[in-house]
């Protein structure tokens, strides 16, 4: 039994001969917010659609709640709430009326479901305004209310803040966070905006041209891209041995035969240099670096960044 709520294995989607999604292995953990970050056309929506069975899988597998989704769709989908593209709301009905219809279609959940869902997203219950008179932000909120109507354990939200103003974005972020922190929901959310994902997600997957380039916790990513000492030495393995033995250093990463990163920036570099020299390791350079997350994304996506 795995502890993943969603796990994809070598998930691949071909459109003609274009690989829109290429051998993607996602790992979404219980109770966490997983941010799928990628530019336009990276493959985010296609991945979500394959997880939800809205488009066929070319090859690979999707496990949801610990088991392969194949043949279990009927049991599994009621436990998921999703927004992928705007749901088909009726323009000439109010928000409340629209949700009541969706609630009925889904087999009428709890009696207060519509009222509660509207409350979570900050829309009025039994308001007279028709859907056609809603602003874009209100439409987006109604979409999210519809996704949480049946109190699902897992939410899959494809760019839910698209088109919202900054205050709207912050509000949506707050209630998604609440759903995770206070109600223990698991959330898979996509965005092409780095700052949005970095403020919201616990874990992050970076996708580019259909390939998952990196998957890690936000904490780990921040740590690795905060301050560090970049040490250029003649012999990395000898250097790490000395650093570990004499300085008790554990928090470092090795880049190649000559470069390592030390994340403990309080290390006394004068003593380190001396100890390395004594053991015949030459220090070619040591430099305090401070990369931003933007620098990092720019580097790994090989272009002008995401946000
Ligand atoms: N139905 C389709 N037929 C052909 N190609 C498609 C289809 N749907 C998506 N694609 C292609 O697959 C790639 C991934 O698209 P996808 O919509 O998954 O990207 P995305 O990351 O969601 O982008 P965006 O940020 O613009 O929403 C794109 O190159 C797109 O043109
Ligand atoms: Mg998309």
CSV table of C-alpha atoms and ligand atoms in Angstrom, one decimal:
chain,number,residue,atom,x,y,z
A,1,UNK,CA,0.0,0.0,0.0
A,2,UNK,CA,1.5,3.4,-1.0
A,3,UNK,CA,0.8,6.6,0.8
A,4,UNK,CA,0.1,8.4,-2.4
A,5,UNK,CA,-3.4,9.7,-3.2
A,6,UNK,CA,-2.4,10.1,-6.8
A,7,UNK,CA,0.5,8.3,-8.4
A,8,UNK,CA,1.1,8.2,-12.2
A,9,UNK,CA,3.5,5.7,-13.7
A,10,UNK,CA,5.2,6.5,-17.0
A,11,UNK,CA,2.0,8.4,-18.0
A,12,UNK,CA,2.1,9.4,-21.6
A,13,UNK,CA,-0.2,11.1,-24.1
A,14,UNK,CA,0.3,11.3,-27.8
A,15,UNK,CA,-1.7,13.7,-30.0
A,16,UNK,CA,-0.8,12.5,-33.5
A,17,UNK,CA,3.0,12.1,-33.1
A,18,UNK,CA,3.3,14.9,-30.6
A,19,UNK,CA,4.1,13.7,-27.1
A,20,UNK,CA,2.0,16.1,-25.0
A,21,UNK,CA,2.8,14.1,-21.8
A,22,UNK,CA,6.0,12.1,-21.7
A,23,UNK,CA,6.6,9.4,-19.1
A,24,UNK,CA,5.4,11.4,-16.2
A,25,UNK,CA,5.6,10.0,-12.6
A,26,UNK,CA,3.7,12.2,-10.3
A,27,UNK,CA,3.4,11.5,-6.5
A,28,UNK,CA,0.6,13.4,-4.7
A,29,UNK,CA,0.6,12.7,-1.0
A,30,UNK,CA,-2.3,12.7,1.4
A,31,UNK,CA,-3.4,16.0,2.9
A,32,UNK,CA,-0.9,18.0,0.8
A,33,UNK,CA,-1.3,20.6,-1.8
A,34,UNK,CA,0.6,19.6,-4.9
A,35,UNK,CA,1.3,22.4,-7.4
A,36,UNK,CA,1.9,21.4,-11.0
A,37,UNK,CA,3.8,24.3,-12.6
A,38,UNK,CA,4.4,24.7,-16.3
A,39,UNK,CA,4.1,27.1,-19.1
A,40,UNK,CA,1.2,27.3,-21.6
A,41,UNK,CA,1.1,24.0,-23.5
A,42,UNK,CA,3.4,22.2,-21.0
A,43,UNK,CA,0.9,19.4,-20.6
A,44,UNK,CA,-0.8,20.2,-17.2
A,45,UNK,CA,-4.4,20.0,-18.4
A,46,UNK,CA,-3.8,16.8,-20.3
A,47,UNK,CA,-2.3,15.1,-17.2
A,48,UNK,CA,-5.3,16.1,-15.1
A,49,UNK,CA,-7.7,14.9,-17.8
A,50,UNK,CA,-6.0,11.6,-18.0
A,51,UNK,CA,-6.2,11.2,-14.2
A,52,UNK,CA,-9.9,12.0,-14.4
A,53,UNK,CA,-10.6,9.8,-17.3
A,54,UNK,CA,-11.6,12.8,-19.5
A,55,UNK,CA,-9.1,11.8,-22.2
A,56,UNK,CA,-7.6,8.4,-23.0
A,57,UNK,CA,-4.2,7.4,-21.7
A,58,UNK,CA,-1.8,6.5,-24.5
A,59,UNK,CA,0.5,4.5,-22.2
A,60,UNK,CA,1.3,4.3,-18.5
A,61,UNK,CA,-0.9,4.1,-15.5
A,62,UNK,CA,-2.8,6.2,-13.0
A,63,UNK,CA,-3.3,5.1,-9.4
A,64,UNK,CA,-5.8,7.0,-7.3
A,65,UNK,CA,-6.3,6.3,-3.6
A,66,UNK,CA,-3.6,3.6,-3.8
A,67,UNK,CA,-4.9,1.5,-6.7
A,68,UNK,CA,-5.0,1.5,-10.5
A,69,UNK,CA,-8.0,3.6,-11.6
A,70,UNK,CA,-8.9,1.2,-14.4
A,71,UNK,CA,-12.3,-0.4,-13.7
A,72,UNK,CA,-12.8,1.5,-10.5
A,73,UNK,CA,-14.0,4.7,-12.0
A,74,UNK,CA,-17.5,4.5,-10.6
A,75,UNK,CA,-16.2,4.1,-7.0
A,76,UNK,CA,-13.4,6.6,-7.3
A,77,UNK,CA,-14.8,9.6,-9.1
A,78,UNK,CA,-17.4,10.5,-6.5
A,79,UNK,CA,-14.4,10.9,-4.1
A,80,UNK,CA,-12.9,13.6,-6.3
A,81,UNK,CA,-13.9,17.2,-7.0
A,82,UNK,CA,-12.5,18.8,-10.1
A,83,UNK,CA,-12.5,21.9,-12.3
A,84,UNK,CA,-11.0,21.4,-15.7
A,85,UNK,CA,-12.3,24.1,-18.0
A,86,UNK,CA,-15.5,25.8,-16.9
A,87,UNK,CA,-18.4,23.5,-16.1
A,88,UNK,CA,-21.5,24.0,-18.1
A,89,UNK,CA,-23.6,26.2,-15.8
A,90,UNK,CA,-27.0,27.5,-17.0
A,91,UNK,CA,-26.7,31.2,-17.7
A,92,UNK,CA,-30.4,32.0,-16.9
A,93,UNK,CA,-30.3,30.5,-13.4
A,94,UNK,CA,-28.8,31.8,-10.3
A,95,UNK,CA,-25.6,30.4,-8.7
A,96,UNK,CA,-27.6,28.6,-6.0
A,97,UNK,CA,-30.0,27.1,-8.6
A,98,UNK,CA,-27.1,25.9,-10.7
A,99,UNK,CA,-25.4,24.2,-7.7
A,100,UNK,CA,-28.7,22.6,-6.7
A,101,UNK,CA,-29.0,21.0,-10.1
A,102,UNK,CA,-25.5,19.7,-9.9
A,103,UNK,CA,-26.1,18.4,-6.4
A,104,UNK,CA,-29.1,16.5,-7.6
A,105,UNK,CA,-27.3,15.1,-10.6
A,106,UNK,CA,-24.7,13.7,-8.2
A,107,UNK,CA,-27.2,11.9,-6.0
A,108,UNK,CA,-28.0,14.7,-3.5
A,109,UNK,CA,-25.2,15.0,-0.9
A,110,UNK,CA,-25.8,16.5,2.5
A,111,UNK,CA,-28.8,18.9,2.8
A,112,UNK,CA,-26.7,21.9,3.4
A,113,UNK,CA,-24.1,21.1,0.7
A,114,UNK,CA,-25.0,24.0,-1.6
A,115,UNK,CA,-25.1,26.5,1.3
A,116,UNK,CA,-21.8,25.3,2.7
A,117,UNK,CA,-20.0,25.2,-0.6
A,118,UNK,CA,-21.1,28.7,-1.4
A,119,UNK,CA,-19.9,29.9,2.0
A,120,UNK,CA,-16.4,28.4,1.5
A,121,UNK,CA,-15.9,30.3,-1.8
A,122,UNK,CA,-17.5,33.5,-0.4
A,123,UNK,CA,-20.6,33.6,-2.7
A,124,UNK,CA,-24.1,34.5,-1.3
A,125,UNK,CA,-26.6,31.7,-0.8
A,126,UNK,CA,-30.0,32.2,-2.5
A,127,UNK,CA,-28.8,35.4,-4.2
A,128,UNK,CA,-31.0,36.6,-7.1
A,129,UNK,CA,-28.1,37.2,-9.5
A,130,UNK,CA,-28.2,35.1,-12.6
A,131,UNK,CA,-25.1,33.2,-13.7
A,132,UNK,CA,-25.0,35.3,-16.9
A,133,UNK,CA,-24.6,38.4,-14.7
A,134,UNK,CA,-21.7,37.0,-12.8
A,135,UNK,CA,-18.2,38.5,-13.1
A,136,UNK,CA,-15.4,36.1,-14.2
A,137,UNK,CA,-14.2,35.9,-10.6
A,138,UNK,CA,-17.7,34.9,-9.4
A,139,UNK,CA,-17.9,32.3,-12.2
A,140,UNK,CA,-14.6,30.8,-11.1
A,141,UNK,CA,-15.7,30.7,-7.5
A,142,UNK,CA,-18.9,28.9,-8.5
A,143,UNK,CA,-16.8,26.4,-10.4
A,144,UNK,CA,-14.9,25.7,-7.2
A,145,UNK,CA,-18.0,25.5,-5.1
A,146,UNK,CA,-19.3,23.0,-7.6
A,147,UNK,CA,-16.1,20.9,-7.2
A,148,UNK,CA,-16.4,20.8,-3.4
A,149,UNK,CA,-20.2,20.2,-3.2
A,150,UNK,CA,-20.0,16.6,-2.4
A,151,UNK,CA,-17.2,17.1,0.1
A,152,UNK,CA,-14.6,15.1,-1.9
A,153,UNK,CA,-11.3,13.9,-0.4
A,154,UNK,CA,-9.3,14.9,-3.4
A,155,UNK,CA,-9.5,18.1,-5.4
A,156,UNK,CA,-8.1,18.5,-8.9
A,157,UNK,CA,-8.1,22.2,-9.9
A,158,UNK,CA,-6.8,23.3,-13.3
A,159,UNK,CA,-5.7,26.9,-13.0
A,160,UNK,CA,-8.5,27.9,-10.7
A,161,UNK,CA,-7.3,31.5,-10.4
A,162,UNK,CA,-7.2,32.2,-14.1
A,163,UNK,CA,-8.5,35.6,-14.8
A,164,UNK,CA,-9.0,36.7,-11.1
A,165,UNK,CA,-7.7,40.0,-9.8
A,166,UNK,CA,-5.0,39.9,-7.1
A,167,UNK,CA,-7.4,40.1,-4.2
A,168,UNK,CA,-9.5,37.3,-5.7
A,169,UNK,CA,-6.3,35.2,-6.2
A,170,UNK,CA,-5.4,35.7,-2.6
A,171,UNK,CA,-8.9,34.7,-1.4
A,172,UNK,CA,-9.0,31.6,-3.5
A,173,UNK,CA,-5.5,30.7,-2.3
A,174,UNK,CA,-6.7,31.1,1.3
A,175,UNK,CA,-9.7,28.9,1.0
A,176,UNK,CA,-7.8,26.2,-0.9
A,177,UNK,CA,-5.2,26.3,1.9
A,178,UNK,CA,-8.1,26.0,4.5
A,179,UNK,CA,-9.5,23.0,2.7
A,180,UNK,CA,-6.2,21.3,3.0
A,181,UNK,CA,-5.1,22.4,6.5
A,182,UNK,CA,-8.5,22.4,8.3
A,183,UNK,CA,-10.3,19.7,6.4
A,184,UNK,CA,-7.4,17.4,5.4
A,185,UNK,CA,-8.2,17.5,1.7
A,186,UNK,CA,-5.6,16.6,-0.8
A,187,UNK,CA,-5.2,19.1,-3.7
A,188,UNK,CA,-3.6,18.8,-7.1
A,189,UNK,CA,-3.6,22.3,-8.6
A,190,UNK,CA,-2.0,23.6,-11.8
A,191,UNK,CA,-0.7,27.0,-12.6
A,192,UNK,CA,1.8,28.8,-14.9
A,193,UNK,CA,2.5,31.3,-12.3
A,194,UNK,CA,5.5,30.5,-10.0
A,195,UNK,CA,4.6,32.9,-7.3
A,196,UNK,CA,1.1,31.5,-7.0
A,197,UNK,CA,2.4,27.9,-6.6
A,198,UNK,CA,5.2,28.9,-4.3
A,199,UNK,CA,2.7,30.6,-1.9
A,200,UNK,CA,0.3,27.7,-1.9
A,201,UNK,CA,1.9,24.4,-2.6
A,202,UNK,CA,3.5,22.0,-0.2
A,203,UNK,CA,5.0,20.0,-3.0
A,204,UNK,CA,5.8,21.0,-6.6
A,205,UNK,CA,6.1,19.3,-9.9
A,206,UNK,CA,7.7,21.3,-12.7
A,207,UNK,CA,6.6,20.3,-16.2
A,208,UNK,CA,8.0,21.4,-19.5
A,209,UNK,CA,7.2,20.1,-22.9
A,210,UNK,CA,5.4,17.2,-21.4
A,211,UNK,CA,8.3,16.1,-19.2
A,212,UNK,CA,8.3,16.3,-15.4
A,213,UNK,CA,11.6,18.0,-14.8
A,214,UNK,CA,11.6,18.1,-11.1
A,215,UNK,CA,9.4,17.0,-8.2
A,216,UNK,CA,10.1,18.0,-4.6
A,217,UNK,CA,8.7,19.6,-1.6
A,218,UNK,CA,8.6,23.4,-1.6
A,219,UNK,CA,10.7,23.4,1.5
A,220,UNK,CA,13.5,21.4,-0.1
A,221,UNK,CA,13.4,23.6,-3.2
A,222,UNK,CA,13.6,26.8,-1.1
A,223,UNK,CA,16.4,25.4,0.9
A,224,UNK,CA,18.4,24.4,-2.1
A,225,UNK,CA,17.8,27.8,-3.7
A,226,UNK,CA,18.4,30.0,-0.8
A,227,UNK,CA,21.8,30.8,0.4
A,228,UNK,CA,24.6,28.4,-0.1
A,229,UNK,CA,28.4,28.3,-0.5
A,230,UNK,CA,29.6,27.1,-3.8
A,231,UNK,CA,32.9,25.4,-3.3
A,232,UNK,CA,35.2,24.6,-6.2
A,233,UNK,CA,37.9,22.2,-5.2
A,234,UNK,CA,40.5,19.8,-6.8
A,235,UNK,CA,38.9,16.7,-5.3
A,236,UNK,CA,35.3,16.6,-4.3
A,237,UNK,CA,35.3,13.2,-2.6
A,238,UNK,CA,38.3,14.0,-0.5
A,239,UNK,CA,36.8,17.4,0.4
A,240,UNK,CA,33.4,16.0,1.5
A,241,UNK,CA,35.2,13.4,3.7
A,242,UNK,CA,37.1,16.2,5.5
A,243,UNK,CA,34.0,18.3,5.8
A,244,UNK,CA,32.0,15.5,7.3
A,245,UNK,CA,34.7,14.2,9.6
A,246,UNK,CA,36.1,17.5,10.8
A,247,UNK,CA,33.2,19.8,10.6
A,248,UNK,CA,30.3,17.4,11.1
A,249,UNK,CA,28.8,18.7,7.8
A,250,UNK,CA,25.8,16.8,6.4
A,251,UNK,CA,23.9,19.5,4.6
A,252,UNK,CA,25.6,19.6,1.2
A,253,UNK,CA,25.2,18.4,-2.4
A,254,UNK,CA,27.8,17.3,-4.9
A,255,UNK,CA,27.5,18.7,-8.4
A,256,UNK,CA,30.5,17.1,-10.2
A,257,UNK,CA,34.1,16.1,-9.5
A,258,UNK,CA,35.0,19.6,-8.6
A,259,UNK,CA,31.9,21.5,-7.3
A,260,UNK,CA,29.8,21.1,-4.2
A,261,UNK,CA,27.2,23.2,-2.5
A,262,UNK,CA,27.2,23.7,1.2
A,263,UNK,CA,23.9,24.8,2.6
A,264,UNK,CA,25.1,25.6,6.1
A,265,UNK,CA,26.3,29.1,5.4
A,266,UNK,CA,27.5,29.7,9.0
A,267,UNK,CA,30.4,27.4,8.4
A,268,UNK,CA,33.8,29.0,9.2
A,269,UNK,CA,35.3,29.0,5.7
A,270,UNK,CA,38.7,30.1,6.8
A,271,UNK,CA,39.0,26.9,8.9
A,272,UNK,CA,37.5,24.8,6.1
A,273,UNK,CA,40.1,26.2,3.6
A,274,UNK,CA,42.9,25.5,6.0
A,275,UNK,CA,41.8,21.9,6.7
A,276,UNK,CA,41.4,21.2,3.0
A,277,UNK,CA,44.8,22.5,2.2
A,278,UNK,CA,46.4,20.5,5.0
A,279,UNK,CA,45.0,17.4,3.3
A,280,UNK,CA,46.2,18.5,-0.1
A,281,UNK,CA,42.8,19.5,-1.5
A,282,UNK,CA,43.2,22.8,-3.3
A,283,UNK,CA,40.4,25.2,-3.0
A,284,UNK,CA,40.0,26.9,-6.4
A,285,UNK,CA,37.2,29.2,-5.2
A,286,UNK,CA,34.5,29.6,-2.6
A,287,UNK,CA,31.6,31.8,-3.2
A,288,UNK,CA,28.4,32.7,-1.3
A,289,UNK,CA,25.5,32.4,-3.6
A,290,UNK,CA,21.9,33.3,-3.4
A,291,UNK,CA,19.6,32.0,-6.1
A,292,UNK,CA,16.0,32.9,-6.3
A,293,UNK,CA,13.4,30.4,-7.3
A,294,UNK,CA,12.9,32.3,-10.5
A,295,UNK,CA,16.6,31.8,-11.4
A,296,UNK,CA,16.1,28.2,-10.7
A,297,UNK,CA,13.1,27.8,-12.9
A,298,UNK,CA,14.7,29.8,-15.7
A,299,UNK,CA,17.6,27.5,-15.5
A,300,UNK,CA,15.8,24.2,-15.5
A,301,UNK,CA,13.2,25.1,-18.2
A,302,UNK,CA,16.1,26.5,-20.3
A,303,UNK,CA,14.5,29.7,-21.2
A,304,UNK,CA,12.9,32.9,-19.9
A,305,UNK,CA,11.2,31.4,-16.9
A,306,UNK,CA,7.7,30.7,-16.1
A,307,UNK,CA,6.4,33.7,-14.3
B,1,LIG,N1,-7.2,17.7,-28.1
B,1,LIG,C1,-6.0,18.0,-28.5
B,1,LIG,N2,-5.5,17.7,-29.8
B,1,LIG,C2,-4.3,17.9,-30.2
B,1,LIG,N3,-3.3,18.5,-29.4
B,1,LIG,C3,-3.7,18.8,-28.1
B,1,LIG,C4,-5.0,18.6,-27.6
B,1,LIG,N4,-5.1,19.0,-26.3
B,1,LIG,C5,-3.9,19.5,-26.0
B,1,LIG,N5,-3.0,19.3,-27.1
B,1,LIG,C6,-1.6,19.7,-27.1
B,1,LIG,O1,-0.9,19.1,-26.0
B,1,LIG,C7,0.0,20.0,-25.4
B,1,LIG,C8,-0.3,20.1,-24.0
B,1,LIG,O2,-1.5,20.8,-23.8
B,1,LIG,P1,-2.2,21.1,-22.4
B,1,LIG,O3,-3.5,21.8,-22.6
B,1,LIG,O4,-2.1,19.9,-21.6
B,1,LIG,O5,-1.1,22.2,-21.8
B,1,LIG,P2,-1.3,23.1,-20.5
B,1,LIG,O6,0.0,22.9,-19.7
B,1,LIG,O7,-2.5,22.8,-19.8
B,1,LIG,O8,-1.3,24.6,-21.1
B,1,LIG,P3,-2.1,25.9,-20.6
B,1,LIG,O9,-1.2,26.5,-19.6
B,1,LIG,O10,-2.1,26.7,-21.8
B,1,LIG,O11,-3.4,25.5,-20.2
B,1,LIG,C9,-0.1,21.3,-26.2
B,1,LIG,O12,1.0,21.3,-27.2
B,1,LIG,C10,-1.4,21.2,-26.9
B,1,LIG,O13,-1.4,21.9,-28.1
B,2,LIG,MG1,-4.2,24.0,-19.3
